């Protein structure tokens, strides 16, 4: 019996760690929308989640597409979508769930972050 070589998708670049959905998870709706946007925008095959300073509560979520992981990134595969998180963002994001709604009012990507002590009414910024 011979061992099979891992598929290219399973091989992580040097310095990139595999994470799991205990860090961040996407609902099926969020994963489907992210993959559709990736295909349309053609800016990368990964969804990068970052938390930056700013917003009305001090910290805000940023979503963008990335062509490849960077050294130090954590790769989480959730709802069929490869998600990249940098180590600093991981500290604030742990246990978060991202959903998507296409409602005209209040639609878009929504974060449920158990680490947030307060968030603004639009849900785009928070404090810890």
mmCIF file of C-alpha atoms in Angstrom:
data_model
loop_
_atom_site.group_PDB
_atom_site.id
_atom_site.type_symbol
_atom_site.label_atom_id
_atom_site.label_comp_id
_atom_site.label_asym_id
_atom_site.label_seq_id
_atom_site.Cartn_x
_atom_site.Cartn_y
_atom_site.Cartn_z
ATOM 1 C CA UNK A 1 0.000 0.000 0.000
ATOM 2 C CA UNK A 2 1.511 3.336 -1.036
ATOM 3 C CA UNK A 3 0.741 6.711 0.475
ATOM 4 C CA UNK A 4 -0.897 9.177 -1.840
ATOM 5 C CA UNK A 5 0.644 12.610 -2.294
ATOM 6 C CA UNK A 6 -1.481 15.435 -0.882
ATOM 7 C CA UNK A 7 -3.466 17.429 -3.416
ATOM 8 C CA UNK A 8 -2.039 20.892 -4.243
ATOM 9 C CA UNK A 9 -4.972 22.535 -2.471
ATOM 10 C CA UNK A 10 -4.064 20.642 0.723
ATOM 11 C CA UNK A 11 -0.415 21.799 0.703
ATOM 12 C CA UNK A 12 0.016 25.020 2.657
ATOM 13 C CA UNK A 13 2.675 27.564 1.754
ATOM 14 C CA UNK A 14 5.543 27.858 4.221
ATOM 15 C CA UNK A 15 4.628 29.915 7.272
ATOM 16 C CA UNK A 16 0.847 29.458 6.822
ATOM 17 C CA UNK A 17 -1.068 27.486 9.458
ATOM 18 C CA UNK A 18 -4.277 25.525 9.040
ATOM 19 C CA UNK A 19 -7.004 26.710 11.380
ATOM 20 C CA UNK A 20 -10.535 25.498 11.971
ATOM 21 C CA UNK A 21 -14.008 26.901 12.396
ATOM 22 C CA UNK A 22 -13.455 27.532 16.108
ATOM 23 C CA UNK A 23 -11.569 30.640 14.921
ATOM 24 C CA UNK A 24 -14.156 31.841 12.401
ATOM 25 C CA UNK A 25 -17.013 30.204 10.513
ATOM 26 C CA UNK A 26 -19.205 31.240 7.621
ATOM 27 C CA UNK A 27 -22.817 30.266 7.161
ATOM 28 C CA UNK A 28 -23.715 28.617 3.859
ATOM 29 C CA UNK A 29 -25.232 31.934 2.714
ATOM 30 C CA UNK A 30 -22.007 33.836 3.510
ATOM 31 C CA UNK A 31 -19.828 31.216 1.825
ATOM 32 C CA UNK A 32 -21.983 31.162 -1.295
ATOM 33 C CA UNK A 33 -21.975 34.966 -1.573
ATOM 34 C CA UNK A 34 -18.201 35.220 -0.947
ATOM 35 C CA UNK A 35 -17.447 32.631 -3.666
ATOM 36 C CA UNK A 36 -19.811 34.380 -6.116
ATOM 37 C CA UNK A 37 -18.091 37.720 -5.451
ATOM 38 C CA UNK A 38 -14.637 36.132 -5.826
ATOM 39 C CA UNK A 39 -15.624 34.690 -9.203
ATOM 40 C CA UNK A 40 -17.064 38.022 -10.341
ATOM 41 C CA UNK A 41 -14.278 40.302 -9.064
ATOM 42 C CA UNK A 42 -11.365 38.008 -10.011
ATOM 43 C CA UNK A 43 -9.086 39.567 -7.370
ATOM 44 C CA UNK A 44 -8.116 36.353 -5.589
ATOM 45 C CA UNK A 45 -9.175 32.917 -4.484
ATOM 46 C CA UNK A 46 -9.202 33.666 -0.741
ATOM 47 C CA UNK A 47 -11.440 35.768 1.478
ATOM 48 C CA UNK A 48 -9.254 37.818 3.840
ATOM 49 C CA UNK A 49 -10.812 39.010 7.095
ATOM 50 C CA UNK A 50 -9.019 41.769 8.982
ATOM 51 C CA UNK A 51 -9.810 43.891 11.994
ATOM 52 C CA UNK A 52 -8.465 47.425 11.898
ATOM 53 C CA UNK A 53 -8.668 50.477 14.086
ATOM 54 C CA UNK A 54 -11.522 52.789 13.207
ATOM 55 C CA UNK A 55 -15.263 52.956 13.113
ATOM 56 C CA UNK A 56 -17.511 54.486 15.715
ATOM 57 C CA UNK A 57 -16.616 51.858 18.353
ATOM 58 C CA UNK A 58 -12.843 51.674 17.846
ATOM 59 C CA UNK A 59 -12.397 48.531 15.712
ATOM 60 C CA UNK A 60 -13.888 47.612 12.354
ATOM 61 C CA UNK A 61 -14.120 44.540 10.149
ATOM 62 C CA UNK A 62 -12.558 44.534 6.681
ATOM 63 C CA UNK A 63 -13.277 41.931 4.019
ATOM 64 C CA UNK A 64 -11.298 41.706 0.803
ATOM 65 C CA UNK A 65 -10.054 39.101 -1.636
ATOM 66 C CA UNK A 66 -6.454 37.913 -1.696
ATOM 67 C CA UNK A 67 -4.584 36.037 -4.414
ATOM 68 C CA UNK A 68 -2.480 34.028 -1.939
ATOM 69 C CA UNK A 69 -1.820 33.607 1.786
ATOM 70 C CA UNK A 70 0.951 35.591 3.471
ATOM 71 C CA UNK A 71 3.516 34.253 5.905
ATOM 72 C CA UNK A 72 1.904 34.026 9.350
ATOM 73 C CA UNK A 73 -1.663 33.713 8.020
ATOM 74 C CA UNK A 74 -4.141 31.195 9.368
ATOM 75 C CA UNK A 75 -6.195 29.419 6.700
ATOM 76 C CA UNK A 76 -9.698 28.311 7.660
ATOM 77 C CA UNK A 77 -11.921 26.445 5.218
ATOM 78 C CA UNK A 78 -15.541 27.204 6.030
ATOM 79 C CA UNK A 79 -18.705 26.710 3.969
ATOM 80 C CA UNK A 80 -16.543 25.786 0.967
ATOM 81 C CA UNK A 81 -14.631 29.075 1.178
ATOM 82 C CA UNK A 82 -10.929 29.508 1.981
ATOM 83 C CA UNK A 83 -10.645 32.265 4.606
ATOM 84 C CA UNK A 84 -7.384 33.972 5.603
ATOM 85 C CA UNK A 85 -6.868 35.594 8.999
ATOM 86 C CA UNK A 86 -3.681 37.261 10.235
ATOM 87 C CA UNK A 87 -2.525 36.413 13.800
ATOM 88 C CA UNK A 88 -3.450 39.821 15.259
ATOM 89 C CA UNK A 89 -6.966 39.661 13.837
ATOM 90 C CA UNK A 90 -7.321 36.104 15.165
ATOM 91 C CA UNK A 91 -7.093 37.438 18.727
ATOM 92 C CA UNK A 92 -10.265 39.514 18.244
ATOM 93 C CA UNK A 93 -12.103 37.167 15.876
ATOM 94 C CA UNK A 94 -11.953 33.843 17.775
ATOM 95 C CA UNK A 95 -15.350 32.153 17.819
ATOM 96 C CA UNK A 96 -16.967 34.547 15.333
ATOM 97 C CA UNK A 97 -19.613 33.554 12.831
ATOM 98 C CA UNK A 98 -20.280 35.443 9.601
ATOM 99 C CA UNK A 99 -23.667 35.375 7.928
ATOM 100 C CA UNK A 100 -24.978 37.045 4.777
ATOM 101 C CA UNK A 101 -28.382 38.527 4.077
ATOM 102 C CA UNK A 102 -29.585 39.987 0.795
ATOM 103 C CA UNK A 103 -32.268 42.125 2.437
ATOM 104 C CA UNK A 104 -32.561 45.633 1.039
ATOM 105 C CA UNK A 105 -32.375 47.172 4.515
ATOM 106 C CA UNK A 106 -29.814 45.722 6.884
ATOM 107 C CA UNK A 107 -28.426 43.269 4.345
ATOM 108 C CA UNK A 108 -24.809 42.313 3.702
ATOM 109 C CA UNK A 109 -22.236 40.371 5.686
ATOM 110 C CA UNK A 110 -23.019 40.261 9.410
ATOM 111 C CA UNK A 111 -20.533 39.371 12.140
ATOM 112 C CA UNK A 112 -21.557 37.610 15.356
ATOM 113 C CA UNK A 113 -18.444 38.104 17.477
ATOM 114 C CA UNK A 114 -18.518 36.725 21.042
ATOM 115 C CA UNK A 115 -15.505 38.916 21.940
ATOM 116 C CA UNK A 116 -17.279 42.214 21.184
ATOM 117 C CA UNK A 117 -18.376 44.070 24.306
ATOM 118 C CA UNK A 118 -20.221 46.706 22.281
ATOM 119 C CA UNK A 119 -20.992 47.288 18.616
ATOM 120 C CA UNK A 120 -22.522 50.072 16.613
ATOM 121 C CA UNK A 121 -26.014 49.860 15.195
ATOM 122 C CA UNK A 122 -24.741 49.115 11.683
ATOM 123 C CA UNK A 123 -22.671 46.168 12.966
ATOM 124 C CA UNK A 124 -19.522 47.260 11.137
ATOM 125 C CA UNK A 125 -17.513 48.315 14.182
ATOM 126 C CA UNK A 126 -17.110 47.045 17.720
ATOM 127 C CA UNK A 127 -15.070 47.345 20.898
ATOM 128 C CA UNK A 128 -13.530 44.716 23.165
#
